[in-house]
Structure formats: structure tokens, C-alpha cells
Short mmCIF file of C-alpha atoms and ligand atoms in Angstrom, two decimals:
data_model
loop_
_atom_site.label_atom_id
_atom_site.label_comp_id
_atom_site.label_asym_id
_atom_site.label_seq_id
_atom_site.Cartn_x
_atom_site.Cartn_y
_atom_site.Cartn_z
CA UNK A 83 0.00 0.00 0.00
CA UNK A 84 1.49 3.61 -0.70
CA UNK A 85 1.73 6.02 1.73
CA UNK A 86 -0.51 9.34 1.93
CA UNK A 87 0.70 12.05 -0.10
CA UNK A 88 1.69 15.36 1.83
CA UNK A 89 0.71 18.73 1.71
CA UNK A 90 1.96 21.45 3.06
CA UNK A 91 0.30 24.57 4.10
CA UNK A 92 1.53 27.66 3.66
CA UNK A 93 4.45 28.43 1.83
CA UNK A 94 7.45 30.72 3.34
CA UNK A 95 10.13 30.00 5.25
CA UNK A 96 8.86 28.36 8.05
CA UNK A 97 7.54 25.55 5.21
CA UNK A 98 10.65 25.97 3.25
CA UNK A 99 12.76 24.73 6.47
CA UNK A 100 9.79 21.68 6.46
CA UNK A 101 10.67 20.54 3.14
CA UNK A 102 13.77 20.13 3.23
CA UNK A 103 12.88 17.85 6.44
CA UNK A 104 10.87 15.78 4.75
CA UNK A 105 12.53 15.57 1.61
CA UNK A 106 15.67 14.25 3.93
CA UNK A 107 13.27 11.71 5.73
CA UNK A 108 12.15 10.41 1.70
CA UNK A 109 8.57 11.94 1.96
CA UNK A 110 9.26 14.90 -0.35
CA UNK A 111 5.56 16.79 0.00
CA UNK A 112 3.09 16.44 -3.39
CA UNK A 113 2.61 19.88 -3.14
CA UNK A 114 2.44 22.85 -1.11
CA UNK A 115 -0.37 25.60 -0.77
CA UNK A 116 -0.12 29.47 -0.01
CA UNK A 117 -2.74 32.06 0.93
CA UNK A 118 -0.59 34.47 -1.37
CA UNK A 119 -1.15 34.07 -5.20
CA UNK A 120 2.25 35.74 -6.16
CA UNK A 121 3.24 32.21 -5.36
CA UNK A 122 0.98 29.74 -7.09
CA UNK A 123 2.54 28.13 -10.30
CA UNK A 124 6.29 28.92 -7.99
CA UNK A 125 8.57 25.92 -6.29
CA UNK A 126 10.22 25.84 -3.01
CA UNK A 127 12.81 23.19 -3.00
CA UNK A 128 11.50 22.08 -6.05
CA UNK A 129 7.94 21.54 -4.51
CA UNK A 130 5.12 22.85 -6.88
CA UNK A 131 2.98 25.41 -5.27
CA UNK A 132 -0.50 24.30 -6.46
CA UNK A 133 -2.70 27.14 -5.51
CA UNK A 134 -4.27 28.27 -2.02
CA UNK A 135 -6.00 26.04 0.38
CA UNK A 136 -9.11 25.22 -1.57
CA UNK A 137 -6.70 22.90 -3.69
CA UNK A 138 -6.32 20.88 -0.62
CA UNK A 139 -9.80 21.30 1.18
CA UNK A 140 -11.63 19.08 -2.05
CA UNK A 141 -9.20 15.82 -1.32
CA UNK A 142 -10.53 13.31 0.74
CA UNK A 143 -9.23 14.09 4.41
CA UNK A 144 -8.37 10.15 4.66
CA UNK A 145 -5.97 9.97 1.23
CA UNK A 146 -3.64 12.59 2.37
CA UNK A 147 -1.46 14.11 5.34
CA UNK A 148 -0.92 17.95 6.04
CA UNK A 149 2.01 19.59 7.22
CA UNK A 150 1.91 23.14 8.92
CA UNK A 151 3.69 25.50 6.90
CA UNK A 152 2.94 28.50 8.92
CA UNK A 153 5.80 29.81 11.63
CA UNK A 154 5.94 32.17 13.77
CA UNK A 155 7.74 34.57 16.01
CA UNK A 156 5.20 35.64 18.64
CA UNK A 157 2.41 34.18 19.94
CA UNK A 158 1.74 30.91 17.50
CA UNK A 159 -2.48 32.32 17.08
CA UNK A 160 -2.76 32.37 13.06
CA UNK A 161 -0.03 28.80 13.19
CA UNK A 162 -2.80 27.35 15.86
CA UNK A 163 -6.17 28.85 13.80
CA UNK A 164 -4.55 27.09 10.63
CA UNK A 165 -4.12 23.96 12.53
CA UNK A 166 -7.89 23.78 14.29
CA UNK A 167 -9.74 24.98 10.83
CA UNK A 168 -7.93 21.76 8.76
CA UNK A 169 -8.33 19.22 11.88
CA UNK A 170 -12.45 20.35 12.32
CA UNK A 171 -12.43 18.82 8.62
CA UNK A 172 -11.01 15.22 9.31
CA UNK A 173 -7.88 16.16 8.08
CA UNK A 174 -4.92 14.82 9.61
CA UNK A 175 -1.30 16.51 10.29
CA UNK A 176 2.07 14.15 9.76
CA UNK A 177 4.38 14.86 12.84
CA UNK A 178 7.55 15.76 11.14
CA UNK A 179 10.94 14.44 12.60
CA UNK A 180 14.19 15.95 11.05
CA UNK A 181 16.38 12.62 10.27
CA UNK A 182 18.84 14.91 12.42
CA UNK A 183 17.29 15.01 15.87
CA UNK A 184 17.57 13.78 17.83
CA UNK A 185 14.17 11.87 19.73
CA UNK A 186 15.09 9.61 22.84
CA UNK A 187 12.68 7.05 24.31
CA UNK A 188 9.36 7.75 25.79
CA UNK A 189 9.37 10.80 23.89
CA UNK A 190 5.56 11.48 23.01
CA UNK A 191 4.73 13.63 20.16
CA UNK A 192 1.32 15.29 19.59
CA UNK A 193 -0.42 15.17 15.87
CA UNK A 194 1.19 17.19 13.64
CA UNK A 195 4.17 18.26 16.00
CA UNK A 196 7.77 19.19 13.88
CA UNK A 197 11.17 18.30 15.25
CA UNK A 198 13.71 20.47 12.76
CA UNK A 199 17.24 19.71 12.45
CA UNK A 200 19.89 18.90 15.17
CA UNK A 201 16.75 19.04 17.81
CA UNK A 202 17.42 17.52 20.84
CA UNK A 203 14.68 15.69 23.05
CA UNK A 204 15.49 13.72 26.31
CA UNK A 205 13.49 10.86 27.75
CA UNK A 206 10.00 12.03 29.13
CA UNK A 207 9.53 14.71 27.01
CA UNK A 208 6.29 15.20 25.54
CA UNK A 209 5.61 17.88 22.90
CA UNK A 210 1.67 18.74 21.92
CA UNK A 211 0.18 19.15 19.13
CA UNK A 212 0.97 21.64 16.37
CA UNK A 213 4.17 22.32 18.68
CA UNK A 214 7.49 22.61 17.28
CA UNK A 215 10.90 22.24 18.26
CA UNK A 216 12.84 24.42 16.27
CA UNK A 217 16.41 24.14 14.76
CA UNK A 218 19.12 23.11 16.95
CA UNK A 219 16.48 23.19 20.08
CA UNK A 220 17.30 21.17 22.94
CA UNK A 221 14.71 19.69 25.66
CA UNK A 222 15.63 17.87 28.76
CA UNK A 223 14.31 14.88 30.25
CA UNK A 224 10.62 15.30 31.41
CA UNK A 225 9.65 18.60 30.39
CA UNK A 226 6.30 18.99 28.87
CA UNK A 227 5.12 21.20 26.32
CA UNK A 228 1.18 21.98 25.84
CA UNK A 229 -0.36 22.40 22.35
CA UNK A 230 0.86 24.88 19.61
CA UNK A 231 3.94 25.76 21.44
CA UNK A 232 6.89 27.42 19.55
CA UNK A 233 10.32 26.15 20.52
CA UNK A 234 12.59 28.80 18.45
CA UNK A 235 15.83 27.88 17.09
CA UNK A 236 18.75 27.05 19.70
CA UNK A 237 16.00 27.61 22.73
CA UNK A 238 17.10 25.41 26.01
CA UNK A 239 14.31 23.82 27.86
CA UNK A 240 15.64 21.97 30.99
CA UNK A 241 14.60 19.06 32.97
CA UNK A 242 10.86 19.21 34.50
CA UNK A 243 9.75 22.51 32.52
CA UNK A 244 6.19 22.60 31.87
CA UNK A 245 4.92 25.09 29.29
CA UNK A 246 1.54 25.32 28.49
CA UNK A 247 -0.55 25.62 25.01
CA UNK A 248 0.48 28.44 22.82
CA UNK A 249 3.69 29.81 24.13
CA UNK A 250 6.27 31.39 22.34
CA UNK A 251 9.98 30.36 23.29
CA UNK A 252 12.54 32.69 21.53
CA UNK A 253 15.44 31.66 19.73
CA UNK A 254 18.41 30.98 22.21
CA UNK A 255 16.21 31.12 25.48
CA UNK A 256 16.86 29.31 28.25
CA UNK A 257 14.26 28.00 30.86
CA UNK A 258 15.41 26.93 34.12
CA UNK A 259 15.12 23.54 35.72
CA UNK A 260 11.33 23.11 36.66
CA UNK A 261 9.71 26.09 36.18
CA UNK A 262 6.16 26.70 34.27
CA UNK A 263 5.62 28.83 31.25
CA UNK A 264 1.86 30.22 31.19
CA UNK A 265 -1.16 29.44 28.18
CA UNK A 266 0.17 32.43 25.74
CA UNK A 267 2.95 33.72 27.07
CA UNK A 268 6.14 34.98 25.42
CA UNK A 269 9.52 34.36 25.97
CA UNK A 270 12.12 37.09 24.09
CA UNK A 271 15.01 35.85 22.37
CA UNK A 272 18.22 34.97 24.64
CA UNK A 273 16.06 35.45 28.13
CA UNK A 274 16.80 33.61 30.94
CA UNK A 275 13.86 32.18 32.92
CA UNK A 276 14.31 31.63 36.33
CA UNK A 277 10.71 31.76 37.65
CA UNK A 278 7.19 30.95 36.77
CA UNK A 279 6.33 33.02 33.42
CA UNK A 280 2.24 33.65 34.26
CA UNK A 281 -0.60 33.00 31.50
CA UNK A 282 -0.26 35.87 28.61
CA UNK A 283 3.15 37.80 29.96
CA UNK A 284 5.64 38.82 27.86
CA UNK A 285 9.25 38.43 29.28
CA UNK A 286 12.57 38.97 28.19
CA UNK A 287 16.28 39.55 29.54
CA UNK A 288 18.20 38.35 31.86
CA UNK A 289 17.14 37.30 34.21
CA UNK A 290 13.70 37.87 32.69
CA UNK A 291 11.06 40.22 33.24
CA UNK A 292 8.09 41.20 32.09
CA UNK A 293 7.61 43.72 29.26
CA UNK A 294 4.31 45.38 28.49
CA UNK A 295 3.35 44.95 25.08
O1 LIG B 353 -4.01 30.37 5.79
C1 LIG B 353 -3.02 30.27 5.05
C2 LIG B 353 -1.92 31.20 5.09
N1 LIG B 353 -1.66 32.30 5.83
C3 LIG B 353 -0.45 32.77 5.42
N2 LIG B 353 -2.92 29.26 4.16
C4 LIG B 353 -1.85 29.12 3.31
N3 LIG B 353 -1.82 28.10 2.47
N4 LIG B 353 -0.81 29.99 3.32
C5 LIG B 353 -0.84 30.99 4.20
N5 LIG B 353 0.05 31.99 4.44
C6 LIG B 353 1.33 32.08 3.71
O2 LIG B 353 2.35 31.58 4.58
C7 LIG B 353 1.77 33.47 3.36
O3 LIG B 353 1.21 33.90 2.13
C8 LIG B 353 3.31 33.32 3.26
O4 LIG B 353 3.74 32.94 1.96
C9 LIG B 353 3.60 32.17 4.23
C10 LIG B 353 4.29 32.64 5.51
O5 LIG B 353 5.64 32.86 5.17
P1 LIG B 353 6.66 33.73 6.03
O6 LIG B 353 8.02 33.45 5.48
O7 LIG B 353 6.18 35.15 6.08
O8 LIG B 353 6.53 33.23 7.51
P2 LIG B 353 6.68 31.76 8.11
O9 LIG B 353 5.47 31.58 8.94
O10 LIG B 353 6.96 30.75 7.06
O11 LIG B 353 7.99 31.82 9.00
C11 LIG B 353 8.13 32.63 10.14
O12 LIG B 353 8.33 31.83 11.30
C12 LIG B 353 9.48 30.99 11.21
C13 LIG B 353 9.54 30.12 12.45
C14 LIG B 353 9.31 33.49 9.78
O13 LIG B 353 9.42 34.58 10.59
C15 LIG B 353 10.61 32.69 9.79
O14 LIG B 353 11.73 33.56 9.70
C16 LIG B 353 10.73 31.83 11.06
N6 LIG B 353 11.92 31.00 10.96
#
């Protein structure tokens, strides 16, 4: 029997990062939509862009597999919307694993979550749904990440962390040994987090504190 074909939604740089995943891990995608015509008819590593979203919404939700092309570098909302719209239709999301990272035992991974190149996740770790752990991101043993949460490139996550659905972790952050991250909140790039980050705050430096948005 073949396998499903992929799709990927959305079509910048978060997606072009994706296909060259997959393409490693011999599932090069069938196609790839965007929201932005300028692109349709275009290639991103070679990968046709076939048109917007309504080229994927009239396949069968069982004959294929969708990938979230959609990054981000705040709060993950349009990454999670994207997510919840194609899921309320039966349609399922392939959890991508870079053939890089590296994924330890009794790791659990959430539909549709992305592990990019040179990750790093220790045993215990579970990472949600729609969550992503970004190039070169490391995770210690039995920390937990919620739905839709953005691990950023080079982010360290130590042991016993527990960050809840749709955080933001900024590239090169670093979250101390056991503390909890918030529903929404964002982390700035390079902060150090030595204390609980409350629902919706916005922190950064070092140590870090909260800004006001
Ligand atoms: O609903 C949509 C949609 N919304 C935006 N459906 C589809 N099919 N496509 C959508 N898009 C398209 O996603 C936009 O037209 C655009 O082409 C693409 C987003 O590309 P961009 O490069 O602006 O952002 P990104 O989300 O791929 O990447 C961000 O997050 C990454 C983690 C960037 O900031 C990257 O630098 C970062 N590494």
C-alpha cells in the first residue's frame, strides 16, 4: 500500500525549512499551498505550489497528510487557527521528525508536532500538538510542552519545565530547571527564565522580566 501524499500549508520560510525535512526523511511533499497568489505556479525546493487552500480542502481528508507551513515569532495564534480549521475537517497533520534530531525514548509527540534539524529531546519529554521544536532546540528529560507551542531555534528547555498551550519560546532562550511557562505567554530571544512566566506575559532579559506589550 502507498503512503498518503503530503501537503503542506503555507508556503514561506517556516515551510521551506519543512521541506527540506521531509525531503531528507524520503517523503518529499506532493505539493504545497499558499494564501498568497504571487506564489501559485512557484517551487520551493523544487515543490510545486498548487494554488491556495481550496486545492487541498476538495481531497478526501483520509488519502492525504498535512504539514503546517505556517511559523511564527510571537504568539503561534494564526499557526494554531490554521491547525484547528484543517483538523475540524477530518484532516490529519504528519508529525515531522528531522532525520537529524535527535528523539530519545518515551518521547511522546502530539499530531502534527515538527522536530527540525539537530533538535534535541530527552526521555520524558512530551511535545503537543501543532508544537514545534525548532532548529538546533534542545529539551531535557521530562519537560512537557502543551499544544501549539513554539520552541525557536537554539531555545534550552531543561529538565521538569512545563509550558503550556500556545507559548512562544525565543530563539536561544533558556528556561530553568522546573519552572512553568503560562497558556500564551512569550519568551524574548536569549532570556533567561528563572521563575514561573504567568498565562499571557511577555518576558525577556536576563534574568527575565516582564515587558508590556
Ligand atoms: O491560511 C493560510 C496562510 N496564511 C499565510 N494558508 C496558506 N496556504 N498559506 C498561508 N500563508 C502564507 O504563509 C503566506 O502567504 C506566506 O507565503 C507564508 C508565511 O511565510 P513567512 O516566510 O512570512 O513566515 P513563516 O510563517 O513561514 O515563517 C516565520 O516563522 C518561522 C519560524 C518566519 O518569521 C521565519 O523567519 C521563522 N523561521
Amino acid at each position: 500500500m502507498s503512503l498518503p501524499e503530503i501537503f503542506v500549508i503555507g508556503g514561506g520560510g517556516h515551510a521551506k525549512v519543512l521541506v527540506g525535512a521531509l525531503k531528507r526523511a524520503g517523503r518529499t511533499p506532493a505539493g504545497i499551498t499558499d494564501a498568497d497568489q504571487a506564489h501559485h505556479g512557484g517551487r520551493l525546493l523544487g515543490v510545486p505550489v498548487v494554488g491556495g487552500d481550496a486545492a487541498v480542502e476538495r481531497l478526501s481528508p483520509d488519502a492525504v497528510l498535512l504539514v503546517n507551513g505556517l511559523g511564527s515569532t510571537g504568539r503561534p495564534v494564526a499557526r494554531a487557527a490554521l491547525f484547528n480549521r484543517f483538523h475540524a475537517r477530518g484532516f490529519r497533520f504528519f508529525t515531522v521528525i528531522d532525520t537529524t534530531a535527535l528523539v530519545s525514548e518515551e518521547v511522546a509527540l502530539g499530531d502534527g508536532a515538527q522536530v527540525l534539524a539537530g533538535a534535541i529531546l530527552q526521555p520524558g519529554v512530551r511535545l503537543g500538538p501543532n508544537s514545534v521544536a525548532n532548529t538546533g532546540a534542545r529539551i531535557e528529560h521530562d519537560a512537557v510542552a502543551g499544544a501549539h507551542v513554539h520552541v525557536a531555534p537554539g531555545a534550552v528547555v531543561l529538565g521538569g519545565v512545563v509550558i503550556e498551550d500556545m507559548v512562544h519560546v525565543g530563539a536561544g532562550a533558556v528556561l530553568r530547571q522546573g519552572v512553568r511557562v503560562g497558556t500564551g505567554a512569550v519568551i524574548g530571544a536569549g532570556a533567561v527564565v528563572v521563575a514561573d512566566v504567568p498565562p499571557g506575559a511577555v518576558v525577556a532579559g536576563v534574568p527575565a522580566r516582564p515587558l508590556h506589550e
